[in-house]
Amino acid sequence: MVTVNQQRVPRKRTYLMCSPEYFAVEYAINPWMDVTTPVNAELAVKQWDRLRGALVDLGHEVHLLTPEPGLPDMVFAANGAFMVDGTVYGARYKHEQRSAEAALHRAFYEAQGWRFIGPGEINEGEGDFAYLPEAHGGLILAGHGFRTELPAHAEAQEALGRPVVSLHLVDPRFYHLDVALASIDDGNIAYYPGAFSAASQQVLAQLFPDAVLADDADALAFGLNLVSDGANVVLNGAATRLAGRLKAAGYTPIPVELSELKKGGGSVKCCVAELRH
């Protein structure tokens, strides 16, 4: 257990979210999706709105992407791109059902005037990329194994000018990096070791000796699919032990309920892209 007495200081963030107005489970592209399980669309919007409200209440700025009918997974805005220091590396989705989302994200970023680099390789944005600006001089952690393909890691490194550490995901329930690992401040992470290959576990242990580790139950409750401003950690309310570990490490856990969106295989982080401009 990591015990930290220092005062955590939040940093104001800018986020992008997309309302689940058209959210439904119409196909199954990860182990969490079951087309026979009904989604309460009204409740999904209410839960999402509470999440948005929690981020605004913490003082963060939230941009909104307009949802499109026929794209039920657009609510998972983190998957559309990955942005570092004003440069945007765009997504190219693995599954055809989501491929049209990429152009809508690109249009948003270009309308803001940010530099956008179109991808040649399959990658799913912040679903498989995490940036830690104060870790080892500025480090990108990148997942592969189920969605983002390994060549995209080299492409992202060239696009963004930051070293990329490739991590091999081996459990299909943790199909994206952001359901197995999260940045909890600018220099540290929380993660579930069992989601990664033995070699990737060694790499993470070497790079982040003070990481907060999640157990099986909290990882499967999507506890690691969280958003942190460096002090306040917004996470799935079902991940109670992880919340306790974060609190012991000096963070303030803020639990939210996202039961409907979990039916699509996502939670807090999936809904929130960080705009680092």
PDB file of C-alpha atoms in Angstrom:
ATOM      1  CA  MET A   1       0.000   0.000   0.000  1.00  0.00           C
ATOM      2  CA  VAL A   2       1.325   3.428  -0.977  1.00  0.00           C
ATOM      3  CA  THR A   3       0.798   6.026   1.745  1.00  0.00           C
ATOM      4  CA  VAL A   4       1.257   9.631   0.787  1.00  0.00           C
ATOM      5  CA  ASN A   5       0.794  12.619   3.061  1.00  0.00           C
ATOM      6  CA  GLN A   6       1.478  15.350   0.541  1.00  0.00           C
ATOM      7  CA  GLN A   7      -1.323  17.634  -0.604  1.00  0.00           C
ATOM      8  CA  ARG A   8      -2.558  16.747  -4.071  1.00  0.00           C
ATOM      9  CA  VAL A   9      -3.092  19.771  -6.299  1.00  0.00           C
ATOM     10  CA  PRO A  10      -5.687  19.601  -9.078  1.00  0.00           C
ATOM     11  CA  ARG A  11      -4.927  21.031 -12.506  1.00  0.00           C
ATOM     12  CA  LYS A  12      -7.724  22.473 -14.598  1.00  0.00           C
ATOM     13  CA  ARG A  13      -8.460  20.266 -17.581  1.00  0.00           C
ATOM     14  CA  THR A  14     -10.336  20.647 -20.857  1.00  0.00           C
ATOM     15  CA  TYR A  15     -12.474  17.717 -21.922  1.00  0.00           C
ATOM     16  CA  LEU A  16     -14.608  16.550 -24.842  1.00  0.00           C
ATOM     17  CA  MET A  17     -17.809  14.562 -24.294  1.00  0.00           C
ATOM     18  CA  CYS A  18     -20.722  13.403 -26.449  1.00  0.00           C
ATOM     19  CA  SER A  19     -24.259  12.837 -25.185  1.00  0.00           C
ATOM     20  CA  PRO A  20     -25.584   9.242 -25.309  1.00  0.00           C
ATOM     21  CA  GLU A  21     -28.736  10.480 -27.026  1.00  0.00           C
ATOM     22  CA  TYR A  22     -28.558   7.609 -29.513  1.00  0.00           C
ATOM     23  CA  PHE A  23     -26.744   5.105 -27.283  1.00  0.00           C
ATOM     24  CA  ALA A  24     -27.830   1.477 -27.642  1.00  0.00           C
ATOM     25  CA  VAL A  25     -26.194  -1.938 -27.811  1.00  0.00           C
ATOM     26  CA  GLU A  26     -26.934  -2.802 -31.438  1.00  0.00           C
ATOM     27  CA  TYR A  27     -23.886  -5.001 -32.036  1.00  0.00           C
ATOM     28  CA  ALA A  28     -21.235  -6.768 -29.957  1.00  0.00           C
ATOM     29  CA  ILE A  29     -17.605  -5.756 -30.511  1.00  0.00           C
ATOM     30  CA  ASN A  30     -16.314  -6.381 -26.987  1.00  0.00           C
ATOM     31  CA  PRO A  31     -17.073  -9.009 -24.305  1.00  0.00           C
ATOM     32  CA  TRP A  32     -19.264  -6.598 -22.334  1.00  0.00           C
ATOM     33  CA  MET A  33     -21.772  -5.980 -25.110  1.00  0.00           C
ATOM     34  CA  ASP A  34     -24.890  -8.171 -25.208  1.00  0.00           C
ATOM     35  CA  VAL A  35     -27.483  -7.266 -27.816  1.00  0.00           C
ATOM     36  CA  THR A  36     -30.145  -9.129 -25.808  1.00  0.00           C
ATOM     37  CA  THR A  37     -29.715  -6.856 -22.772  1.00  0.00           C
ATOM     38  CA  PRO A  38     -31.934  -3.777 -23.046  1.00  0.00           C
ATOM     39  CA  VAL A  39     -30.535  -0.299 -22.476  1.00  0.00           C
ATOM     40  CA  ASN A  40     -32.507   2.339 -20.604  1.00  0.00           C
ATOM     41  CA  ALA A  41     -31.741   5.273 -22.893  1.00  0.00           C
ATOM     42  CA  GLU A  42     -33.260   7.870 -20.585  1.00  0.00           C
ATOM     43  CA  LEU A  43     -31.219   6.623 -17.628  1.00  0.00           C
ATOM     44  CA  ALA A  44     -28.061   6.554 -19.759  1.00  0.00           C
ATOM     45  CA  VAL A  45     -28.493  10.260 -20.517  1.00  0.00           C
ATOM     46  CA  LYS A  46     -29.141  11.065 -16.842  1.00  0.00           C
ATOM     47  CA  GLN A  47     -26.066   9.162 -15.693  1.00  0.00           C
ATOM     48  CA  TRP A  48     -23.911  10.768 -18.383  1.00  0.00           C
ATOM     49  CA  ASP A  49     -25.228  14.216 -17.465  1.00  0.00           C
ATOM     50  CA  ARG A  50     -24.279  13.638 -13.823  1.00  0.00           C
ATOM     51  CA  LEU A  51     -20.771  12.715 -14.942  1.00  0.00           C
ATOM     52  CA  ARG A  52     -20.530  15.880 -17.031  1.00  0.00           C
ATOM     53  CA  GLY A  53     -21.842  17.890 -14.101  1.00  0.00           C
ATOM     54  CA  ALA A  54     -19.245  16.387 -11.755  1.00  0.00           C
ATOM     55  CA  LEU A  55     -16.429  17.489 -14.067  1.00  0.00           C
ATOM     56  CA  VAL A  56     -17.866  20.995 -14.447  1.00  0.00           C
ATOM     57  CA  ASP A  57     -18.329  21.259 -10.674  1.00  0.00           C
ATOM     58  CA  LEU A  58     -14.617  20.491 -10.274  1.00  0.00           C
ATOM     59  CA  GLY A  59     -13.852  23.542 -12.419  1.00  0.00           C
ATOM     60  CA  HIS A  60     -13.052  21.834 -15.690  1.00  0.00           C
ATOM     61  CA  GLU A  61     -14.137  22.932 -19.154  1.00  0.00           C
ATOM     62  CA  VAL A  62     -16.246  20.449 -21.124  1.00  0.00           C
ATOM     63  CA  HIS A  63     -16.706  20.753 -24.883  1.00  0.00           C
ATOM     64  CA  LEU A  64     -19.559  18.808 -26.461  1.00  0.00           C
ATOM     65  CA  LEU A  65     -19.519  16.787 -29.657  1.00  0.00           C
ATOM     66  CA  THR A  66     -22.899  16.526 -31.387  1.00  0.00           C
ATOM     67  CA  PRO A  67     -24.165  12.928 -31.430  1.00  0.00           C
ATOM     68  CA  GLU A  68     -25.285  11.410 -34.715  1.00  0.00           C
ATOM     69  CA  PRO A  69     -28.100   8.889 -35.208  1.00  0.00           C
ATOM     70  CA  GLY A  70     -26.818   5.490 -36.296  1.00  0.00           C
ATOM     71  CA  LEU A  71     -23.608   5.828 -34.280  1.00  0.00           C
ATOM     72  CA  PRO A  72     -24.629   4.467 -30.871  1.00  0.00           C
ATOM     73  CA  ASP A  73     -21.069   4.371 -29.483  1.00  0.00           C
ATOM     74  CA  MET A  74     -20.296   8.053 -30.072  1.00  0.00           C
ATOM     75  CA  VAL A  75     -20.802   8.589 -26.344  1.00  0.00           C
ATOM     76  CA  PHE A  76     -17.388   6.975 -25.912  1.00  0.00           C
ATOM     77  CA  ALA A  77     -15.654  10.185 -26.975  1.00  0.00           C
ATOM     78  CA  ALA A  78     -12.220   9.136 -25.733  1.00  0.00           C
ATOM     79  CA  ASN A  79     -11.812   6.810 -28.704  1.00  0.00           C
ATOM     80  CA  GLY A  80     -11.910   9.483 -31.419  1.00  0.00           C
ATOM     81  CA  ALA A  81      -8.397  10.940 -31.140  1.00  0.00           C
ATOM     82  CA  PHE A  82      -5.381  11.469 -28.898  1.00  0.00           C
ATOM     83  CA  MET A  83      -4.128  14.999 -28.259  1.00  0.00           C
ATOM     84  CA  VAL A  84      -0.783  16.146 -26.837  1.00  0.00           C
ATOM     85  CA  ASP A  85       0.342  19.795 -26.672  1.00  0.00           C
ATOM     86  CA  GLY A  86      -2.118  20.966 -29.310  1.00  0.00           C
ATOM     87  CA  THR A  87      -1.360  18.221 -31.837  1.00  0.00           C
ATOM     88  CA  VAL A  88      -4.101  15.693 -32.525  1.00  0.00           C
ATOM     89  CA  TYR A  89      -3.396  12.155 -33.692  1.00  0.00           C
ATOM     90  CA  GLY A  90      -6.678  10.962 -35.162  1.00  0.00           C
ATOM     91  CA  ALA A  91      -8.352   7.605 -34.675  1.00  0.00           C
ATOM     92  CA  ARG A  92      -8.936   4.871 -37.215  1.00  0.00           C
ATOM     93  CA  TYR A  93     -11.393   2.392 -35.734  1.00  0.00           C
ATOM     94  CA  LYS A  94     -10.910  -1.350 -35.950  1.00  0.00           C
ATOM     95  CA  HIS A  95     -14.603  -2.135 -36.406  1.00  0.00           C
ATOM     96  CA  GLU A  96     -16.680  -0.903 -39.328  1.00  0.00           C
ATOM     97  CA  GLN A  97     -19.613  -0.125 -37.016  1.00  0.00           C
ATOM     98  CA  ARG A  98     -17.664   2.779 -35.500  1.00  0.00           C
ATOM     99  CA  SER A  99     -15.557   3.932 -38.447  1.00  0.00           C
ATOM    100  CA  ALA A 100     -17.785   6.922 -39.311  1.00  0.00           C
ATOM    101  CA  GLU A 101     -17.087   8.449 -35.886  1.00  0.00           C
ATOM    102  CA  ALA A 102     -13.520   9.310 -36.878  1.00  0.00           C
ATOM    103  CA  ALA A 103     -14.529  11.996 -39.406  1.00  0.00           C
ATOM    104  CA  LEU A 104     -16.812  13.692 -36.878  1.00  0.00           C
ATOM    105  CA  HIS A 105     -13.987  13.910 -34.370  1.00  0.00           C
ATOM    106  CA  ARG A 106     -11.641  15.226 -37.040  1.00  0.00           C
ATOM    107  CA  ALA A 107     -14.160  17.940 -37.977  1.00  0.00           C
ATOM    108  CA  PHE A 108     -14.385  19.023 -34.337  1.00  0.00           C
ATOM    109  CA  TYR A 109     -10.633  19.283 -33.846  1.00  0.00           C
ATOM    110  CA  GLU A 110     -10.037  21.061 -37.140  1.00  0.00           C
ATOM    111  CA  ALA A 111     -12.837  23.554 -36.368  1.00  0.00           C
ATOM    112  CA  GLN A 112     -10.943  24.449 -33.186  1.00  0.00           C
ATOM    113  CA  GLY A 113      -7.854  25.201 -35.259  1.00  0.00           C
ATOM    114  CA  TRP A 114      -5.700  22.481 -33.755  1.00  0.00           C
ATOM    115  CA  ARG A 115      -3.104  20.606 -35.782  1.00  0.00           C
ATOM    116  CA  PHE A 116      -4.629  17.313 -36.864  1.00  0.00           C
ATOM    117  CA  ILE A 117      -2.601  14.347 -38.124  1.00  0.00           C
ATOM    118  CA  GLY A 118      -4.626  11.703 -39.890  1.00  0.00           C
ATOM    119  CA  PRO A 119      -3.743   8.119 -39.004  1.00  0.00           C
ATOM    120  CA  GLY A 120      -2.537   5.472 -41.392  1.00  0.00           C
ATOM    121  CA  GLU A 121      -2.740   2.719 -38.780  1.00  0.00           C
ATOM    122  CA  ILE A 122      -5.611   1.239 -36.774  1.00  0.00           C
ATOM    123  CA  ASN A 123      -5.840   3.025 -33.431  1.00  0.00           C
ATOM    124  CA  GLU A 124      -8.657   4.015 -31.090  1.00  0.00           C
ATOM    125  CA  GLY A 125      -7.429   7.271 -29.616  1.00  0.00           C
ATOM    126  CA  GLU A 126      -7.356   7.627 -25.856  1.00  0.00           C
ATOM    127  CA  GLY A 127      -8.897   4.198 -25.610  1.00  0.00           C
ATOM    128  CA  ASP A 128      -5.365   2.875 -26.086  1.00  0.00           C
ATOM    129  CA  PHE A 129      -3.135   5.902 -25.388  1.00  0.00           C
ATOM    130  CA  ALA A 130      -2.400   7.630 -22.073  1.00  0.00           C
ATOM    131  CA  TYR A 131      -0.116  10.655 -21.636  1.00  0.00           C
ATOM    132  CA  LEU A 132       1.863  11.432 -18.499  1.00  0.00           C
ATOM    133  CA  PRO A 133       3.588  14.806 -18.996  1.00  0.00           C
ATOM    134  CA  GLU A 134       5.747  14.559 -15.873  1.00  0.00           C
ATOM    135  CA  ALA A 135       6.732  10.888 -16.084  1.00  0.00           C
ATOM    136  CA  HIS A 136      10.261  10.434 -17.424  1.00  0.00           C
ATOM    137  CA  GLY A 137      10.125  13.781 -19.226  1.00  0.00           C
ATOM    138  CA  GLY A 138       6.742  13.156 -20.856  1.00  0.00           C
ATOM    139  CA  LEU A 139       5.680   9.641 -21.697  1.00  0.00           C
ATOM    140  CA  ILE A 140       2.934   8.017 -23.756  1.00  0.00           C
ATOM    141  CA  LEU A 141       1.691   4.596 -22.679  1.00  0.00           C
ATOM    142  CA  ALA A 142       0.081   2.669 -25.518  1.00  0.00           C
ATOM    143  CA  GLY A 143      -1.945  -0.532 -25.515  1.00  0.00           C
ATOM    144  CA  HIS A 144      -2.195  -3.173 -28.227  1.00  0.00           C
ATOM    145  CA  GLY A 145      -3.595  -6.666 -28.533  1.00  0.00           C
ATOM    146  CA  PHE A 146      -7.283  -6.172 -29.304  1.00  0.00           C
ATOM    147  CA  ARG A 147      -8.024  -2.829 -30.977  1.00  0.00           C
ATOM    148  CA  THR A 148      -5.081  -0.516 -31.637  1.00  0.00           C
ATOM    149  CA  GLU A 149      -2.417  -2.208 -33.762  1.00  0.00           C
ATOM    150  CA  LEU A 150       1.238  -2.106 -32.824  1.00  0.00           C
ATOM    151  CA  PRO A 151       2.413  -0.022 -35.845  1.00  0.00           C
ATOM    152  CA  ALA A 152       0.162   2.797 -34.613  1.00  0.00           C
ATOM    153  CA  HIS A 153       2.450   3.212 -31.606  1.00  0.00           C
ATOM    154  CA  ALA A 154       5.379   4.187 -33.831  1.00  0.00           C
ATOM    155  CA  GLU A 155       3.056   6.400 -35.891  1.00  0.00           C
ATOM    156  CA  ALA A 156       1.879   8.186 -32.738  1.00  0.00           C
ATOM    157  CA  GLN A 157       5.465   8.715 -31.602  1.00  0.00           C
ATOM    158  CA  GLU A 158       6.315  10.383 -34.911  1.00  0.00           C
ATOM    159  CA  ALA A 159       3.119  12.446 -34.881  1.00  0.00           C
ATOM    160  CA  LEU A 160       3.425  13.671 -31.310  1.00  0.00           C
ATOM    161  CA  GLY A 161       7.173  13.721 -30.638  1.00  0.00           C
ATOM    162  CA  ARG A 162       6.920  11.885 -27.344  1.00  0.00           C
ATOM    163  CA  PRO A 163       8.366   8.468 -26.456  1.00  0.00           C
ATOM    164  CA  VAL A 164       5.796   5.696 -26.631  1.00  0.00           C
ATOM    165  CA  VAL A 165       5.925   2.628 -24.413  1.00  0.00           C
ATOM    166  CA  SER A 166       4.046  -0.321 -25.911  1.00  0.00           C
ATOM    167  CA  LEU A 167       2.033  -2.475 -23.515  1.00  0.00           C
ATOM    168  CA  HIS A 168       0.543  -5.816 -24.524  1.00  0.00           C
ATOM    169  CA  LEU A 169      -3.044  -6.405 -23.382  1.00  0.00           C
ATOM    170  CA  VAL A 170      -3.791 -10.131 -23.035  1.00  0.00           C
ATOM    171  CA  ASP A 171      -7.270 -10.376 -21.454  1.00  0.00           C
ATOM    172  CA  PRO A 172     -10.150  -9.647 -23.883  1.00  0.00           C
ATOM    173  CA  ARG A 173     -12.250  -8.163 -21.078  1.00  0.00           C
ATOM    174  CA  PHE A 174      -9.655  -5.399 -20.978  1.00  0.00           C
ATOM    175  CA  TYR A 175      -9.795  -4.730 -24.691  1.00  0.00           C
ATOM    176  CA  HIS A 176      -8.601  -1.106 -24.391  1.00  0.00           C
ATOM    177  CA  LEU A 177      -5.768   0.297 -22.304  1.00  0.00           C
ATOM    178  CA  ASP A 178      -8.193   2.674 -20.580  1.00  0.00           C
ATOM    179  CA  VAL A 179     -10.102  -0.134 -18.895  1.00  0.00           C
ATOM    180  CA  ALA A 180      -6.863  -1.528 -17.421  1.00  0.00           C
ATOM    181  CA  LEU A 181      -4.756   1.563 -16.691  1.00  0.00           C
ATOM    182  CA  ALA A 182      -5.250   5.245 -15.957  1.00  0.00           C
ATOM    183  CA  SER A 183      -3.135   8.298 -15.230  1.00  0.00           C
ATOM    184  CA  ILE A 184      -4.006   9.528 -11.737  1.00  0.00           C
ATOM    185  CA  ASP A 185      -1.757  12.576 -11.949  1.00  0.00           C
ATOM    186  CA  ASP A 186       0.820  13.918 -14.391  1.00  0.00           C
ATOM    187  CA  GLY A 187       3.439  11.426 -13.270  1.00  0.00           C
ATOM    188  CA  ASN A 188       1.735   8.321 -11.893  1.00  0.00           C
ATOM    189  CA  ILE A 189      -0.805   5.657 -12.798  1.00  0.00           C
ATOM    190  CA  ALA A 190      -3.246   3.129 -11.417  1.00  0.00           C
ATOM    191  CA  TYR A 191      -3.515  -0.213 -13.192  1.00  0.00           C
ATOM    192  CA  TYR A 192      -4.535  -3.855 -13.056  1.00  0.00           C
ATOM    193  CA  PRO A 193      -1.473  -6.074 -13.654  1.00  0.00           C
ATOM    194  CA  GLY A 194      -3.503  -9.083 -14.806  1.00  0.00           C
ATOM    195  CA  ALA A 195      -4.605  -7.275 -17.960  1.00  0.00           C
ATOM    196  CA  PHE A 196      -1.035  -7.204 -19.284  1.00  0.00           C
ATOM    197  CA  SER A 197       1.552  -9.686 -20.496  1.00  0.00           C
ATOM    198  CA  ALA A 198       4.269 -10.655 -18.024  1.00  0.00           C
ATOM    199  CA  ALA A 199       6.811  -8.498 -19.863  1.00  0.00           C
ATOM    200  CA  SER A 200       4.513  -5.478 -19.891  1.00  0.00           C
ATOM    201  CA  GLN A 201       3.918  -5.942 -16.161  1.00  0.00           C
ATOM    202  CA  GLN A 202       7.697  -5.757 -15.656  1.00  0.00           C
ATOM    203  CA  VAL A 203       7.892  -2.569 -17.709  1.00  0.00           C
ATOM    204  CA  LEU A 204       5.112  -0.900 -15.717  1.00  0.00           C
ATOM    205  CA  ALA A 205       6.650  -1.934 -12.394  1.00  0.00           C
ATOM    206  CA  GLN A 206       9.975  -0.412 -13.448  1.00  0.00           C
ATOM    207  CA  LEU A 207       8.503   2.847 -14.761  1.00  0.00           C
ATOM    208  CA  PHE A 208       5.913   3.357 -12.011  1.00  0.00           C
ATOM    209  CA  PRO A 209       7.085   1.809  -8.733  1.00  0.00           C
ATOM    210  CA  ASP A 210       4.570   3.896  -6.765  1.00  0.00           C
ATOM    211  CA  ALA A 211       1.544   3.034  -8.899  1.00  0.00           C
ATOM    212  CA  VAL A 212      -1.801   2.282  -7.285  1.00  0.00           C
ATOM    213  CA  LEU A 213      -2.778  -1.305  -8.091  1.00  0.00           C
ATOM    214  CA  ALA A 214      -6.354  -2.460  -8.610  1.00  0.00           C
ATOM    215  CA  ASP A 215      -7.640  -5.931  -7.798  1.00  0.00           C
ATOM    216  CA  ASP A 216      -9.710  -8.157 -10.083  1.00  0.00           C
ATOM    217  CA  ALA A 217     -13.084  -7.060  -8.737  1.00  0.00           C
ATOM    218  CA  ASP A 218     -12.452  -3.340  -9.092  1.00  0.00           C
ATOM    219  CA  ALA A 219     -10.901  -3.766 -12.525  1.00  0.00           C
ATOM    220  CA  LEU A 220     -13.943  -5.733 -13.686  1.00  0.00           C
ATOM    221  CA  ALA A 221     -16.170  -3.010 -12.206  1.00  0.00           C
ATOM    222  CA  PHE A 222     -14.468  -0.589 -14.645  1.00  0.00           C
ATOM    223  CA  GLY A 223     -12.841   1.207 -11.729  1.00  0.00           C
ATOM    224  CA  LEU A 224      -9.723   1.982 -13.757  1.00  0.00           C
ATOM    225  CA  ASN A 225     -11.765   3.634 -16.488  1.00  0.00           C
ATOM    226  CA  LEU A 226     -11.442   6.862 -14.526  1.00  0.00           C
ATOM    227  CA  VAL A 227     -10.691  10.552 -14.989  1.00  0.00           C
ATOM    228  CA  SER A 228      -8.333  12.393 -12.632  1.00  0.00           C
ATOM    229  CA  ASP A 229      -7.253  16.035 -12.427  1.00  0.00           C
ATOM    230  CA  GLY A 230      -4.300  15.141 -10.220  1.00  0.00           C
ATOM    231  CA  ALA A 231      -6.249  15.378  -6.980  1.00  0.00           C
ATOM    232  CA  ASN A 232      -9.881  14.446  -7.623  1.00  0.00           C
ATOM    233  CA  VAL A 233     -10.529  11.043  -9.191  1.00  0.00           C
ATOM    234  CA  VAL A 234     -13.921  10.503 -10.816  1.00  0.00           C
ATOM    235  CA  LEU A 235     -14.514   6.759 -11.026  1.00  0.00           C
ATOM    236  CA  ASN A 236     -17.191   4.104 -11.192  1.00  0.00           C
ATOM    237  CA  GLY A 237     -18.936   3.861  -7.825  1.00  0.00           C
ATOM    238  CA  ALA A 238     -18.745   0.063  -7.855  1.00  0.00           C
ATOM    239  CA  ALA A 239     -14.943   0.136  -7.483  1.00  0.00           C
ATOM    240  CA  THR A 240     -14.965   0.632  -3.726  1.00  0.00           C
ATOM    241  CA  ARG A 241     -11.600  -0.903  -2.842  1.00  0.00           C
ATOM    242  CA  LEU A 242      -9.819   1.073  -5.525  1.00  0.00           C
ATOM    243  CA  ALA A 243     -11.466   4.232  -4.193  1.00  0.00           C
ATOM    244  CA  GLY A 244     -10.052   3.364  -0.777  1.00  0.00           C
ATOM    245  CA  ARG A 245      -6.564   2.828  -2.177  1.00  0.00           C
ATOM    246  CA  LEU A 246      -6.679   6.136  -4.010  1.00  0.00           C
ATOM    247  CA  LYS A 247      -7.829   7.905  -0.858  1.00  0.00           C
ATOM    248  CA  ALA A 248      -4.962   6.321   1.089  1.00  0.00           C
ATOM    249  CA  ALA A 249      -2.581   7.681  -1.548  1.00  0.00           C
ATOM    250  CA  GLY A 250      -3.881  11.211  -1.038  1.00  0.00           C
ATOM    251  CA  TYR A 251      -6.490  11.501  -3.793  1.00  0.00           C
ATOM    252  CA  THR A 252     -10.175  12.367  -3.407  1.00  0.00           C
ATOM    253  CA  PRO A 253     -12.369   9.698  -5.038  1.00  0.00           C
ATOM    254  CA  ILE A 254     -15.625  10.918  -6.567  1.00  0.00           C
ATOM    255  CA  PRO A 255     -17.883   7.934  -7.341  1.00  0.00           C
ATOM    256  CA  VAL A 256     -20.424   8.055 -10.171  1.00  0.00           C
ATOM    257  CA  GLU A 257     -22.988   5.548 -11.424  1.00  0.00           C
ATOM    258  CA  LEU A 258     -22.747   4.557 -15.093  1.00  0.00           C
ATOM    259  CA  SER A 259     -24.573   1.217 -15.154  1.00  0.00           C
ATOM    260  CA  GLU A 260     -26.182   1.791 -18.550  1.00  0.00           C
ATOM    261  CA  LEU A 261     -23.006   2.791 -20.346  1.00  0.00           C
ATOM    262  CA  LYS A 262     -21.188  -0.205 -18.898  1.00  0.00           C
ATOM    263  CA  LYS A 263     -23.506  -2.310 -21.103  1.00  0.00           C
ATOM    264  CA  GLY A 264     -21.528  -0.897 -24.029  1.00  0.00           C
ATOM    265  CA  GLY A 265     -18.207  -1.753 -22.424  1.00  0.00           C
ATOM    266  CA  GLY A 266     -17.340   1.666 -21.048  1.00  0.00           C
ATOM    267  CA  SER A 267     -17.369   3.886 -17.999  1.00  0.00           C
ATOM    268  CA  VAL A 268     -16.020   7.295 -16.967  1.00  0.00           C
ATOM    269  CA  LYS A 269     -12.871   7.585 -19.099  1.00  0.00           C
ATOM    270  CA  CYS A 270     -14.482   6.144 -22.221  1.00  0.00           C
ATOM    271  CA  CYS A 271     -16.875   9.092 -22.141  1.00  0.00           C
ATOM    272  CA  VAL A 272     -14.188  11.749 -21.693  1.00  0.00           C
ATOM    273  CA  ALA A 273     -11.397  12.785 -24.066  1.00  0.00           C
ATOM    274  CA  GLU A 274      -8.805  15.172 -22.663  1.00  0.00           C
ATOM    275  CA  LEU A 275      -7.922  18.145 -24.871  1.00  0.00           C
ATOM    276  CA  ARG A 276      -4.296  18.943 -24.101  1.00  0.00           C
ATOM    277  CA  HIS A 277      -3.794  22.185 -26.024  1.00  0.00           C
TER     278      HIS A 277
END
